[in-house]
Short mmCIF file of C-alpha atoms and ligand atoms in Angstrom, two decimals:
data_model
loop_
_atom_site.label_atom_id
_atom_site.label_comp_id
_atom_site.label_asym_id
_atom_site.label_seq_id
_atom_site.Cartn_x
_atom_site.Cartn_y
_atom_site.Cartn_z
CA MET A 129 0.36 -0.17 0.03
CA ASP A 130 0.95 3.55 -0.63
CA ILE A 131 1.23 5.44 2.64
CA GLN A 132 1.48 9.13 3.01
CA ILE A 133 2.11 10.30 6.28
CA LEU A 134 1.70 13.79 7.50
CA ALA A 135 3.17 15.19 10.50
CA VAL A 136 2.06 17.87 12.49
CA PRO A 137 4.83 18.77 15.35
CA TYR A 138 2.24 20.98 16.83
CA ASP A 139 1.14 21.59 20.49
CA SER A 140 -1.83 24.16 20.95
CA GLY A 141 0.10 25.99 17.74
CA ASN A 142 3.46 25.37 19.78
CA HIS A 143 5.88 24.17 16.92
CA ARG A 144 7.54 20.80 18.91
CA ALA A 145 6.82 21.92 22.35
CA ARG A 146 5.23 18.64 25.00
CA MET A 147 3.37 16.56 22.23
CA GLY A 148 3.97 19.08 19.31
CA ALA A 149 7.26 16.84 19.85
CA GLY A 150 5.64 13.52 19.30
CA PRO A 151 5.63 13.40 15.38
CA GLU A 152 9.22 13.90 14.71
CA ALA A 153 10.21 11.50 17.49
CA LEU A 154 8.06 8.65 16.08
CA LEU A 155 9.92 9.35 12.79
CA ARG A 156 13.08 9.39 14.93
CA ALA A 157 12.26 6.44 16.39
CA GLY A 158 11.99 4.92 12.88
CA LEU A 159 8.32 4.39 11.58
CA GLU A 160 8.97 4.54 8.44
CA ASP A 161 11.15 1.78 7.99
CA ALA A 162 8.58 -0.44 9.97
CA LEU A 163 6.11 0.46 7.64
CA ARG A 164 8.49 -0.35 4.72
CA HIS A 165 9.60 -3.62 6.10
CA SER A 166 5.45 -3.77 6.65
CA GLY A 167 5.57 -3.62 2.84
CA HIS A 168 4.77 -0.45 2.13
CA THR A 169 6.03 2.54 -0.18
CA VAL A 170 5.93 5.51 2.38
CA ARG A 171 6.15 9.32 1.71
CA THR A 172 6.07 11.79 4.66
CA LYS A 173 4.86 15.62 4.42
CA ILE A 174 5.71 17.42 7.74
CA ALA A 175 3.13 20.42 8.08
CA GLU A 176 5.01 23.55 9.23
CA LEU A 177 4.18 27.37 9.78
CA PRO A 178 5.70 30.03 8.52
CA ALA A 179 8.41 31.14 10.86
CA ASP A 180 6.95 34.49 11.68
CA ALA A 181 3.48 33.26 12.31
CA TRP A 182 1.78 34.69 15.11
CA ILE A 183 0.62 31.58 17.68
CA ALA A 184 -2.85 32.35 18.86
CA GLU A 185 -4.14 28.06 20.06
CA ILE A 186 -7.52 29.11 18.30
CA GLY A 187 -6.34 30.14 15.34
CA THR A 188 -3.40 28.58 15.00
CA GLY A 189 -5.03 24.84 15.96
CA PHE A 190 -7.13 25.52 12.97
CA GLU A 191 -4.76 26.80 10.51
CA LEU A 192 -3.74 23.06 10.78
CA MET A 193 -6.94 21.99 10.34
CA ARG A 194 -7.40 23.34 6.74
CA MET A 195 -3.75 21.93 6.55
CA LEU A 196 -4.32 18.66 7.25
CA SER A 197 -7.44 18.39 5.61
CA THR A 198 -6.14 20.18 2.24
CA GLY A 199 -3.11 17.33 2.16
CA VAL A 200 -5.35 14.19 4.01
CA GLY A 201 -7.71 15.10 0.63
CA GLU A 202 -4.64 15.47 -1.90
CA ALA A 203 -3.39 11.67 -0.90
CA VAL A 204 -6.19 10.17 -1.02
CA GLN A 205 -7.05 11.53 -4.16
CA SER A 206 -3.30 10.02 -5.35
CA GLY A 207 -4.22 6.84 -3.97
CA ARG A 208 -2.25 6.87 -0.69
CA PHE A 209 -3.62 5.60 2.78
CA PRO A 210 -2.91 9.13 5.11
CA ILE A 211 -1.57 8.30 8.40
CA VAL A 212 -1.18 11.93 10.81
CA LEU A 213 1.11 11.97 13.20
CA ALA A 214 -0.22 15.13 15.36
CA GLY A 215 0.01 16.50 18.79
CA ASN A 216 -2.80 17.27 19.11
CA CYS A 217 -6.34 15.78 18.83
CA ASN A 218 -8.13 18.64 17.41
CA THR A 219 -6.30 17.84 13.99
CA ALA A 220 -8.96 15.24 13.73
CA ILE A 221 -10.96 18.10 12.66
CA GLY A 222 -8.65 18.29 9.85
CA THR A 223 -8.36 14.79 8.56
CA LEU A 224 -11.49 13.54 8.73
CA SER A 225 -12.86 16.75 6.37
CA GLY A 226 -9.40 15.89 3.67
CA LEU A 227 -10.96 11.60 3.76
CA GLY A 228 -14.63 12.99 2.55
CA GLY A 229 -17.38 11.10 1.96
CA ALA A 230 -19.41 8.91 4.60
CA THR A 231 -17.16 8.29 7.55
CA GLY A 232 -17.51 7.40 10.76
CA VAL A 233 -15.54 7.93 13.38
CA ALA A 234 -13.53 5.34 16.25
CA TRP A 235 -11.94 7.52 18.57
CA PHE A 236 -9.57 5.87 21.00
CA ASP A 237 -8.66 7.81 23.89
CA ALA A 238 -8.38 8.24 27.57
CA HIS A 239 -10.33 11.30 27.44
CA ALA A 240 -13.77 12.34 25.93
CA ASP A 241 -12.46 15.59 24.06
CA PHE A 242 -16.05 16.73 24.17
CA ASN A 243 -16.05 19.75 26.20
CA THR A 244 -17.06 23.03 24.66
CA PRO A 245 -15.82 26.04 25.45
CA ASP A 246 -18.67 26.82 27.71
CA THR A 247 -17.77 23.13 29.55
CA THR A 248 -14.21 23.34 29.65
CA ALA A 249 -12.27 23.68 32.99
CA SER A 250 -8.97 23.53 31.31
CA GLY A 251 -9.77 25.99 28.14
CA PHE A 252 -7.47 23.12 26.55
CA LEU A 253 -9.10 23.56 22.68
CA ASP A 254 -7.67 19.83 22.31
CA GLY A 255 -10.73 18.78 24.45
CA THR A 256 -12.97 20.50 22.06
CA ALA A 257 -12.02 17.79 19.09
CA VAL A 258 -15.33 15.02 19.55
CA ALA A 259 -17.64 18.17 20.39
CA THR A 260 -16.63 20.01 17.30
CA ILE A 261 -16.69 17.20 14.92
CA THR A 262 -20.32 16.25 16.46
CA GLY A 263 -21.36 20.07 14.63
CA ARG A 264 -21.42 21.20 18.68
CA CYS A 265 -18.59 24.22 18.82
CA TRP A 266 -16.88 26.41 17.25
CA ARG A 267 -19.23 26.11 14.27
CA SER A 268 -17.97 29.59 11.81
CA LEU A 269 -14.99 28.85 12.43
CA VAL A 270 -15.26 24.73 11.13
CA THR A 271 -17.00 26.16 7.97
CA THR A 272 -12.79 28.15 6.94
CA ILE A 273 -11.74 23.99 6.65
CA PRO A 274 -12.24 22.53 3.48
CA GLU A 275 -14.41 20.40 2.86
CA PHE A 276 -15.70 20.32 6.65
CA HIS A 277 -19.15 18.27 7.04
CA VAL A 278 -20.77 17.19 10.94
CA VAL A 279 -20.39 13.90 11.65
CA PRO A 280 -23.71 12.82 13.24
CA ASP A 281 -23.15 11.12 16.40
CA HIS A 282 -24.21 7.57 15.84
CA ALA A 283 -21.63 7.91 13.70
CA VAL A 284 -18.68 8.58 16.71
CA CYS A 285 -17.69 5.93 18.73
CA LEU A 286 -14.85 6.49 21.77
CA ILE A 287 -13.08 3.69 23.03
CA GLY A 288 -11.10 2.84 25.93
CA VAL A 289 -12.48 6.70 27.54
CA ARG A 290 -12.39 6.99 31.18
CA ASP A 291 -11.43 10.73 32.61
CA ILE A 292 -14.30 12.35 31.24
CA ASP A 293 -14.86 16.46 32.58
CA PRO A 294 -18.17 16.47 34.99
CA LEU A 295 -19.99 18.98 32.71
CA GLU A 296 -18.43 16.77 29.69
CA ASP A 297 -19.58 13.60 30.79
CA GLU A 298 -23.18 15.38 30.75
CA LEU A 299 -23.10 16.27 27.14
CA LEU A 300 -21.87 13.23 26.78
CA GLU A 301 -24.77 11.71 28.00
CA LYS A 302 -27.37 13.51 26.44
CA SER A 303 -25.54 12.65 23.32
CA ALA A 304 -26.31 9.28 20.84
CA VAL A 305 -21.63 8.97 20.70
CA ALA A 306 -21.19 5.33 21.61
CA VAL A 307 -19.18 4.42 24.43
CA VAL A 308 -17.10 2.16 24.50
CA ARG A 309 -15.47 1.41 28.40
CA ALA A 310 -11.93 0.71 28.91
CA GLU A 311 -13.07 -2.11 30.61
CA ALA A 312 -15.67 -3.25 28.23
CA VAL A 313 -13.90 -3.53 25.55
CA ARG A 314 -13.61 -7.04 24.23
CA ASN A 315 -17.93 -6.97 25.26
CA ASP A 316 -19.18 -3.96 23.80
CA ILE A 317 -16.79 -3.03 20.01
CA ARG A 318 -18.57 -5.48 18.18
CA ARG A 319 -22.09 -3.79 18.95
CA ALA A 320 -20.66 -0.34 18.81
CA LEU A 321 -19.40 -0.77 15.49
CA ALA A 322 -22.22 -2.59 14.19
CA GLY A 323 -23.78 0.52 14.62
CA ILE A 324 -21.95 2.90 13.09
CA ALA A 325 -21.59 1.03 9.61
CA GLU A 326 -25.24 1.24 9.33
CA HIS A 327 -24.94 4.74 8.49
CA VAL A 328 -21.63 5.30 7.18
CA ASP A 329 -19.37 3.01 4.35
CA GLN A 330 -15.57 4.00 5.89
CA ILE A 331 -13.81 4.84 9.38
CA TYR A 332 -11.59 7.05 10.67
CA VAL A 333 -9.25 5.73 13.53
CA HIS A 334 -7.75 8.50 16.16
CA ILE A 335 -5.59 6.60 18.36
CA ASP A 336 -4.68 9.60 21.29
CA LEU A 337 -1.87 7.42 22.55
CA ASP A 338 -3.49 8.03 26.16
CA VAL A 339 -5.99 5.56 25.37
CA LEU A 340 -3.58 3.00 26.56
CA ASP A 341 -3.39 2.42 30.44
CA ALA A 342 -0.46 4.38 31.92
CA ALA A 343 1.48 0.91 33.26
CA VAL A 344 1.90 -0.48 29.81
CA ALA A 345 3.23 3.07 28.54
CA ARG A 346 3.38 6.67 29.74
CA ALA A 347 2.26 8.67 26.80
CA ASN A 348 2.11 12.15 27.54
CA THR A 349 1.43 13.93 31.12
CA TYR A 350 -2.53 13.38 30.86
CA ALA A 351 -1.68 9.27 30.71
CA VAL A 352 -4.21 7.30 33.53
CA GLY A 353 -4.62 4.03 35.14
CA GLY A 354 -7.86 1.65 33.24
CA GLY A 355 -7.02 1.90 29.44
CA LEU A 356 -6.24 -0.43 27.11
CA THR A 357 -3.86 -3.01 26.75
CA LEU A 358 -2.19 -3.43 23.34
CA ASP A 359 -3.86 -6.59 23.30
CA ASP A 360 -6.82 -5.10 23.55
CA MET A 361 -5.88 -1.95 21.08
CA HIS A 362 -5.55 -5.54 18.52
CA TYR A 363 -8.98 -6.94 19.71
CA ALA A 364 -10.43 -3.38 18.92
CA LEU A 365 -8.80 -2.52 15.50
CA THR A 366 -9.13 -5.77 14.31
CA GLU A 367 -12.63 -5.42 15.04
CA ILE A 368 -13.19 -2.31 13.65
CA ALA A 369 -11.54 -3.39 10.10
CA ALA A 370 -13.54 -6.52 10.08
CA GLN A 371 -16.75 -4.06 9.58
CA LEU A 372 -15.36 -1.32 7.96
CA PRO A 373 -12.58 -0.44 5.78
CA ILE A 374 -9.89 2.00 7.12
CA SER A 375 -10.15 5.00 5.45
CA GLY A 376 -7.23 6.68 7.65
CA VAL A 377 -5.47 7.02 10.97
CA THR A 378 -4.11 9.41 13.70
CA LEU A 379 -1.72 8.69 16.15
CA SER A 380 -1.66 12.07 18.36
CA ALA A 381 -0.50 13.11 21.60
CA TYR A 382 2.77 11.23 21.65
CA ASP A 383 4.85 13.56 24.09
CA PRO A 384 7.83 12.08 24.24
CA ALA A 385 9.61 13.74 27.57
CA ALA A 386 6.50 11.25 29.67
CA ASP A 387 7.63 8.34 27.50
CA ASP A 388 10.60 7.28 29.56
CA ASP A 389 11.49 3.80 28.24
CA GLY A 390 11.04 4.42 24.95
CA ALA A 391 7.84 1.98 25.16
CA ALA A 392 5.06 4.53 24.28
CA ALA A 393 6.98 5.01 20.85
CA ARG A 394 7.19 1.59 20.58
CA ALA A 395 3.25 0.59 20.93
CA ALA A 396 2.84 3.81 18.43
CA ILE A 397 4.98 2.35 15.53
CA GLU A 398 3.43 -1.12 16.51
CA LEU A 399 -0.25 -0.07 16.40
CA LEU A 400 0.19 2.64 13.12
CA SER A 401 1.79 -1.15 11.10
CA VAL A 402 -1.28 -3.17 12.45
CA ALA A 403 -4.07 -0.28 11.33
CA ALA A 404 -2.02 0.13 8.08
CA GLY A 405 -1.90 -3.56 7.56
CA LEU A 406 -5.75 -3.73 8.46
CA ALA A 407 -6.27 -0.80 5.62
CA ASP A 408 -4.64 -2.28 3.37
CA ARG A 409 -6.56 -5.73 3.23
CA ALA A 410 -9.77 -3.98 2.70
MN1 LIG B 1735 -6.86 12.88 22.57
#
């Protein structure tokens, strides 16, 4: 399979800071070679803002989404499978726009990313990603992203979620987004995906690396216990691919500074190799 890697080395608009250092750290750790070793061809593009760009968390975040929508769209047009390496999960808004079509979302994350500007306690734009995708916030800014369209709740599944803010939880409870709790992955994922498959014809796989249990790998400073093992991830990805073709994948929120023993980088490379292999078989 021809793979286009799109690296977005930013965290909250800050170049190579914190989780913004993750994309290039994964490239240095051998991601491209691992994919080539599995028989894929790989090209890599690194998103860069102009050196003198004014950084505003929200504005810069959306600028990166616009770039990604275009970059992912070009990859799809050229028949290449897009793999996005991102500092922040909100890049998914751009990636989904570029993928186009009736695309469902399998969102692996310890967090729900379902805050809106009115519910967030942290002010972290990243935590509004799924709320934005489903049309709950940033309704003017999303219109600046080429090909953006709202994804209906019933086409979205949160997997491995376990760290949810109180107001965010209220929103999620009222929504029709499917939630597969970390401890229930093997019981619940098939049914959740079957529900999504009724409405879409392909699926985007979003992996916030902190979906992994912190004891398995410490992906970032937000990592918490009670998460998925690598075996759980294999199981879940295989179940997803059995029901819908995977049209693109993101590995997000890897902070090399939190990854003392390199386990998170190894896990990220393994998961992307598995996802690419499953996408290739479709
Ligand atoms: Mn996230």
